[in-house]
């Protein structure tokens, strides 16, 4: 049996909401969630706004602290690893590359930042890795001298993918990373992600509300509703035989949207 790359057990998140009388009140943003992610696998997390999918993504990448539960990486407690180790193992691609890329830095400087803070590579070695990674995502070495405003939206997202790759992670979390792109560019980035997964053996956690994209890219799907995991199954099983009424409604709404655009 394959050892999970990532194992999550009863992960939860709640936010303090004030007092009622003398009792502290909390909002449950994420109720206990458990799952395994295997090497080379893609797990999609779907749900409407406020479902808790982005909260889960931010906890896994370390942008938020969990309120409870356990995370294991290759059988070892995630808490046993220091910040630099975590940064190397799990990276994130954000929704909007325009706002996530510092406009004052060149593409080369943007890509070198993770290396400067998390490795002991020489300046020359960092530059060489930048060039190599740009090529991996379909960009030219010359793009290292460009600023973000000088390239297209699709190229910006390729830079965002490159930045996620800089520390040679095992897991990449994509939080609505394709929602701002038009259809043709979205298809290009999807195919790039699949190609990189095959080449580098990456595992993905793919947060999205677009079920067409989810069906195309994922192996398994988790459905969240108001912080609760209401369904978890293989992609094929979920789309052909959804069990929960919430999942059924999401699929029906997606089908209606497709018909309206036809």
XYZ file of N, CA and C in Angstrom, residues 30-189:
480
model
N -14.165 25.791 9.472
C -13.837 24.477 8.915
C -14.052 23.433 10.000
N -15.017 22.560 9.756
C -15.280 21.467 10.676
C -14.302 20.322 10.393
N -14.148 19.372 11.319
C -13.110 18.353 11.159
C -13.095 17.702 9.775
N -11.957 17.834 9.094
C -11.775 17.316 7.739
C -10.587 16.363 7.733
N -10.757 15.205 7.108
C -9.678 14.220 7.002
C -9.547 13.741 5.561
N -8.315 13.572 5.098
C -8.078 13.021 3.763
C -6.619 12.643 3.608
N -6.336 11.831 2.581
C -4.979 11.476 2.182
C -4.712 11.999 0.782
N -3.477 12.422 0.543
C -3.024 12.816 -0.792
C -1.833 11.941 -1.146
N -1.940 11.202 -2.248
C -0.885 10.283 -2.662
C 0.112 10.975 -3.583
N 1.325 10.432 -3.722
C 2.303 11.006 -4.655
C 1.760 11.024 -6.087
N 1.923 12.154 -6.756
C 1.489 12.276 -8.136
C -0.008 12.404 -8.331
N -0.740 12.630 -7.263
C -2.197 12.674 -7.320
C -2.701 14.114 -7.277
N -3.889 14.335 -7.854
C -4.539 15.642 -7.780
C -5.851 15.522 -7.032
N -5.953 16.272 -5.937
C -7.189 16.358 -5.163
C -7.820 17.716 -5.422
N -9.060 17.717 -5.856
C -9.801 18.965 -6.043
C -10.695 19.218 -4.833
N -10.763 20.479 -4.426
C -11.652 20.899 -3.337
C -12.647 21.882 -3.926
N -13.937 21.543 -3.853
C -14.961 22.379 -4.471
C -15.996 22.796 -3.437
N -16.720 23.846 -3.781
C -17.771 24.366 -2.915
C -18.022 25.823 -3.240
N -19.136 26.322 -2.774
C -19.491 27.715 -3.032
C -18.652 28.646 -2.158
N -18.769 29.955 -2.401
C -18.079 30.941 -1.576
C -18.480 30.753 -0.115
N -17.500 30.767 0.770
C -17.775 30.568 2.187
C -17.832 29.115 2.613
N -17.475 28.212 1.693
C -17.542 26.780 2.010
C -16.385 26.310 2.876
N -15.299 27.086 2.901
C -14.136 26.712 3.696
C -12.979 26.183 2.876
N -13.135 26.146 1.538
C -12.086 25.548 0.699
C -10.804 26.376 0.707
N -10.909 27.694 0.648
C -9.703 28.527 0.692
C -9.077 28.532 2.088
N -9.903 28.441 3.120
C -9.388 28.338 4.489
C -8.540 27.085 4.639
N -9.034 25.974 4.115
C -8.286 24.724 4.168
C -6.959 24.862 3.420
N -6.996 25.477 2.242
C -5.778 25.663 1.450
C -4.758 26.507 2.202
N -5.211 27.591 2.819
C -4.295 28.483 3.540
C -3.679 27.797 4.761
N -4.432 26.942 5.417
C -3.881 26.203 6.556
C -2.788 25.251 6.085
N -3.040 24.553 5.001
C -2.073 23.571 4.507
C -0.773 24.223 4.065
N -0.871 25.431 3.484
C 0.343 26.095 3.011
C 1.027 26.896 4.114
N 0.361 26.992 5.277
C 0.964 27.669 6.417
C 0.612 29.133 6.554
N -0.335 29.610 5.734
C -0.746 31.014 5.813
C -1.699 31.269 6.973
N -2.302 30.210 7.505
C -3.167 30.311 8.682
C -2.871 29.149 9.614
N -3.114 29.369 10.908
C -2.942 28.302 11.882
C -4.238 27.527 12.037
N -4.106 26.227 12.203
C -5.295 25.396 12.430
C -5.730 25.487 13.883
N -7.010 25.267 14.124
C -7.529 25.266 15.497
C -7.451 23.881 16.123
N -7.297 22.880 15.289
C -7.202 21.515 15.789
C -6.910 20.557 14.651
N -6.597 19.315 15.006
C -6.320 18.307 13.998
C -4.831 18.087 13.791
N -4.509 17.100 12.952
C -3.127 16.720 12.713
C -2.828 16.687 11.215
N -1.593 17.041 10.866
C -1.109 16.964 9.489
C 0.178 16.155 9.495
N 0.255 15.173 8.593
C 1.450 14.340 8.481
C 1.973 14.394 7.051
N 3.295 14.519 6.934
C 3.943 14.482 5.628
C 4.833 13.246 5.582
N 4.517 12.341 4.663
C 5.228 11.061 4.562
C 5.345 10.375 5.913
N 4.268 10.410 6.675
C 4.203 9.710 7.953
C 4.761 10.466 9.137
N 5.379 11.625 8.895
C 5.953 12.412 9.980
C 5.074 13.624 10.268
N 4.984 13.978 11.542
C 4.178 15.132 11.934
C 4.677 16.396 11.245
N 3.765 17.146 10.689
C 4.106 18.397 10.002
C 4.750 19.382 10.965
N 4.366 19.310 12.247
C 4.899 20.227 13.255
C 6.374 19.966 13.549
N 6.882 18.796 13.145
C 8.289 18.480 13.398
C 9.214 19.158 12.389
N 8.628 19.756 11.356
C 9.426 20.406 10.312
C 9.462 21.910 10.545
N 10.619 22.521 10.281
C 10.713 23.966 10.470
C 10.133 24.704 9.267
N 10.090 26.024 9.361
C 9.431 26.830 8.340
C 10.069 26.660 6.970
N 11.406 26.608 6.912
C 12.080 26.455 5.627
C 11.750 25.119 4.980
N 11.679 24.071 5.794
C 11.322 22.761 5.260
C 9.905 22.772 4.704
N 8.986 23.415 5.416
C 7.601 23.476 4.957
C 7.491 24.259 3.657
N 8.244 25.357 3.575
C 8.215 26.178 2.360
C 8.705 25.400 1.145
N 9.640 24.510 1.362
C 10.189 23.736 0.253
C 9.224 22.637 -0.192
N 8.420 22.134 0.723
C 7.584 20.977 0.420
C 6.234 21.341 -0.190
N 5.649 22.424 0.268
C 4.326 22.838 -0.233
C 4.386 24.294 -0.666
N 3.999 24.543 -1.909
C 3.967 25.904 -2.453
C 2.566 26.196 -2.976
N 2.291 27.473 -3.203
C 0.941 27.886 -3.583
C 0.944 28.760 -4.827
N -0.069 28.558 -5.670
C -0.346 29.436 -6.800
C -1.640 30.174 -6.474
N -1.582 31.495 -6.475
C -2.743 32.276 -6.061
C -3.664 32.590 -7.237
N -4.851 33.085 -6.894
C -5.898 33.316 -7.889
C -5.512 34.367 -8.915
N -5.000 35.497 -8.465
C -4.749 36.618 -9.367
C -3.255 36.902 -9.441
N -2.606 36.533 -10.542
C -1.161 36.768 -10.635
C -0.800 38.250 -10.657
N -1.737 39.099 -11.108
C -1.450 40.535 -11.180
C -1.206 41.111 -9.794
N -2.002 40.688 -8.809
C -1.847 41.213 -7.448
C -0.820 40.429 -6.638
N -0.518 39.195 -7.033
C 0.432 38.392 -6.261
C 1.878 38.591 -6.708
N 2.084 39.271 -7.852
C 3.437 39.551 -8.339
C 3.789 41.003 -8.042
N 4.866 41.232 -7.331
C 5.290 42.585 -6.974
C 5.664 43.363 -8.243
N 4.932 44.446 -8.555
C 5.191 45.174 -9.800
C 6.539 45.885 -9.835
N 7.185 46.043 -8.679
C 8.470 46.759 -8.617
C 9.671 45.854 -8.853
N 9.433 44.545 -8.919
C 10.528 43.600 -9.118
C 10.468 43.000 -10.523
N 11.619 42.738 -11.099
C 11.648 42.019 -12.366
C 11.222 40.570 -12.123
N 10.875 39.882 -13.197
C 10.493 38.479 -13.087
C 11.635 37.678 -12.453
N 12.868 37.981 -12.866
C 14.020 37.272 -12.301
C 14.139 37.467 -10.807
N 13.951 38.700 -10.335
C 14.025 38.972 -8.895
C 12.881 38.288 -8.147
N 11.691 38.280 -8.755
C 10.542 37.616 -8.136
C 10.814 36.125 -7.929
N 11.431 35.519 -8.931
C 11.697 34.086 -8.851
C 12.873 33.776 -7.933
N 13.783 34.716 -7.788
C 14.925 34.484 -6.898
C 14.563 34.643 -5.424
N 13.507 35.375 -5.126
C 13.149 35.624 -3.724
C 13.058 34.353 -2.872
N 12.308 33.323 -3.300
C 12.251 32.106 -2.472
C 13.615 31.468 -2.270
N 14.472 31.566 -3.278
C 15.810 30.981 -3.178
C 16.685 31.743 -2.193
N 16.563 33.073 -2.196
C 17.373 33.891 -1.282
C 17.027 33.613 0.172
N 15.735 33.411 0.448
C 15.287 33.251 1.833
C 15.347 31.812 2.334
N 15.381 30.854 1.414
C 15.244 29.461 1.836
C 16.384 28.540 1.412
N 17.403 29.088 0.715
C 18.537 28.257 0.303
C 19.848 29.022 0.525
N 20.947 28.313 0.341
C 22.275 28.928 0.426
C 22.937 29.002 -0.945
N 22.134 29.002 -2.001
C 22.681 29.039 -3.355
C 23.395 30.361 -3.630
N 24.438 30.300 -4.425
C 25.149 31.507 -4.841
C 24.292 32.294 -5.822
N 24.574 33.598 -6.015
C 23.822 34.389 -6.990
C 23.807 33.760 -8.380
N 24.940 33.219 -8.812
C 25.015 32.589 -10.131
C 24.127 31.349 -10.205
N 24.139 30.547 -9.159
C 23.301 29.343 -9.120
C 21.823 29.710 -9.110
N 21.479 30.802 -8.407
C 20.082 31.251 -8.387
C 19.641 31.676 -9.786
N 20.502 32.420 -10.482
C 20.176 32.873 -11.834
C 19.995 31.688 -12.772
N 20.843 30.684 -12.626
C 20.729 29.502 -13.468
C 19.422 28.756 -13.211
N 19.012 28.682 -11.952
C 17.761 27.995 -11.632
C 16.561 28.784 -12.144
N 16.644 30.106 -12.111
C 15.569 30.940 -12.662
C 15.393 30.658 -14.150
N 16.488 30.651 -14.886
C 16.432 30.398 -16.328
C 15.851 29.011 -16.611
N 16.316 28.015 -15.863
C 15.831 26.645 -16.054
C 14.330 26.553 -15.791
N 13.863 27.228 -14.743
C 12.451 27.160 -14.382
C 11.585 27.927 -15.380
N 12.063 29.065 -15.867
C 11.337 29.793 -16.902
C 11.110 28.911 -18.126
N 12.127 28.167 -18.509
C 11.991 27.273 -19.650
C 10.965 26.170 -19.374
N 10.943 25.683 -18.150
C 9.996 24.622 -17.783
C 8.551 25.056 -17.973
N 8.279 26.337 -17.730
C 6.897 26.819 -17.825
C 6.611 27.481 -19.172
N 7.507 27.321 -20.127
C 7.249 27.812 -21.475
C 7.580 29.268 -21.703
N 8.456 29.838 -20.872
C 8.895 31.218 -21.053
C 10.371 31.242 -21.457
N 10.827 32.397 -21.903
C 12.210 32.547 -22.364
C 13.109 33.074 -21.248
N 14.406 32.800 -21.309
C 15.331 33.367 -20.321
C 15.252 34.885 -20.260
N 14.972 35.534 -21.415
C 14.875 36.995 -21.474
C 13.756 37.546 -20.608
N 12.747 36.710 -20.306
C 11.636 37.184 -19.476
C 12.090 37.534 -18.066
N 13.246 37.058 -17.654
C 13.766 37.390 -16.321
C 13.991 38.883 -16.165
N 14.214 39.594 -17.288
C 14.473 41.029 -17.234
C 13.199 41.863 -17.314
N 12.072 41.234 -17.570
C 10.816 41.949 -17.713
C 10.200 42.250 -16.347
N 9.332 43.251 -16.316
C 8.481 43.518 -15.155
C 7.094 42.935 -15.431
N 6.323 42.634 -14.374
C 5.018 41.997 -14.589
C 4.096 42.733 -15.567
N 4.113 44.077 -15.567
C 3.193 44.803 -16.441
C 3.566 44.676 -17.918
N 4.742 44.120 -18.207
C 5.217 44.010 -19.577
C 4.802 42.694 -20.246
N 4.150 41.814 -19.504
C 3.769 40.519 -20.060
C 2.253 40.312 -19.971
N 1.751 39.332 -20.723
C 0.312 39.060 -20.780
C -0.175 38.361 -19.518
N -1.506 38.261 -19.376
C -2.083 37.589 -18.209
C -1.662 36.121 -18.164
N -1.674 35.462 -19.325
C -1.257 34.072 -19.363
C 0.191 33.896 -18.972
N 1.045 34.811 -19.411
C 2.463 34.750 -19.049
C 2.657 35.026 -17.560
N 1.844 35.926 -17.004
C 1.921 36.182 -15.560
C 1.607 34.916 -14.770
N 0.600 34.176 -15.238
C 0.263 32.951 -14.512
C 1.358 31.898 -14.668
N 2.047 31.898 -15.816
C 3.191 31.002 -15.974
C 4.306 31.394 -15.000
N 4.489 32.696 -14.789
C 5.475 33.159 -13.796
C 5.065 32.695 -12.404
N 3.758 32.772 -12.112
C 3.268 32.321 -10.808
C 3.529 30.825 -10.619
N 3.342 30.052 -11.677
C 3.649 28.620 -11.619
C 5.154 28.427 -11.401
N 5.963 29.200 -12.127
C 7.426 29.104 -11.973
C 7.849 29.413 -10.541
N 7.250 30.443 -9.957
C 7.609 30.805 -8.580
C 7.263 29.669 -7.611
N 6.133 29.004 -7.860
C 5.756 27.872 -7.012
C 6.742 26.714 -7.147
N 7.395 26.610 -8.306
C 8.330 25.504 -8.558
C 9.742 25.750 -8.030
N 10.067 26.984 -7.672
C 11.462 27.362 -7.431
C 12.157 26.542 -6.351
N 11.431 26.085 -5.353
C 12.049 25.330 -4.263
C 11.869 23.820 -4.433
N 11.493 23.400 -5.651
C 11.305 21.973 -5.949
C 10.347 21.299 -4.968
N 9.127 21.815 -4.861
C 8.170 21.258 -3.894
C 7.650 19.895 -4.337
N 7.025 19.199 -3.406
C 6.347 17.945 -3.720
C 4.848 18.157 -3.930
N 4.329 19.231 -3.316
C 2.890 19.532 -3.406
C 2.705 20.981 -3.812
N 1.815 21.223 -4.750
C 1.443 22.586 -5.117
C -0.057 22.751 -4.897
N -0.405 23.819 -4.193
C -1.811 24.153 -3.971
C -2.192 25.306 -4.898
N -3.184 25.086 -5.726
C -3.664 26.109 -6.654
C -5.031 26.583 -6.177
N -5.089 27.814 -5.678
C -6.334 28.366 -5.126
C -7.011 29.244 -6.181
N -7.976 28.674 -6.895
C -8.695 29.377 -7.969
C -7.705 29.986 -8.966
N -6.645 29.255 -9.263
C -5.541 29.807 -10.045
C -5.889 30.065 -11.507
N -7.019 29.531 -11.987
C -7.371 29.686 -13.393
C -8.617 30.537 -13.617
N -9.249 30.977 -12.549
C -10.556 31.625 -12.680
C -10.502 32.969 -13.395
N -9.349 33.651 -13.347
C -9.251 34.981 -13.964
C -8.808 34.920 -15.424
N -8.577 33.715 -15.953
C -8.043 33.573 -17.307
C -9.150 33.267 -18.311
N -8.950 33.723 -19.565
C -9.937 33.364 -20.586
C -9.754 31.897 -20.967
N -10.701 31.360 -21.745
C -10.767 29.922 -21.982
C -9.508 29.357 -22.635
N -8.981 30.046 -23.641
C -7.827 29.515 -24.363
C -6.584 29.494 -23.470
N -6.383 30.562 -22.704
C -5.229 30.627 -21.806
C -5.403 29.619 -20.664
N -6.628 29.465 -20.180
C -6.903 28.494 -19.116
C -6.512 27.083 -19.559
N -6.852 26.744 -20.787
C -6.508 25.421 -21.308
C -4.997 25.246 -21.383
N -4.294 26.301 -21.780
C -2.832 26.227 -21.868
C -2.201 25.989 -20.499
N -2.689 26.709 -19.494
C -2.124 26.566 -18.148
C -2.472 25.195 -17.563
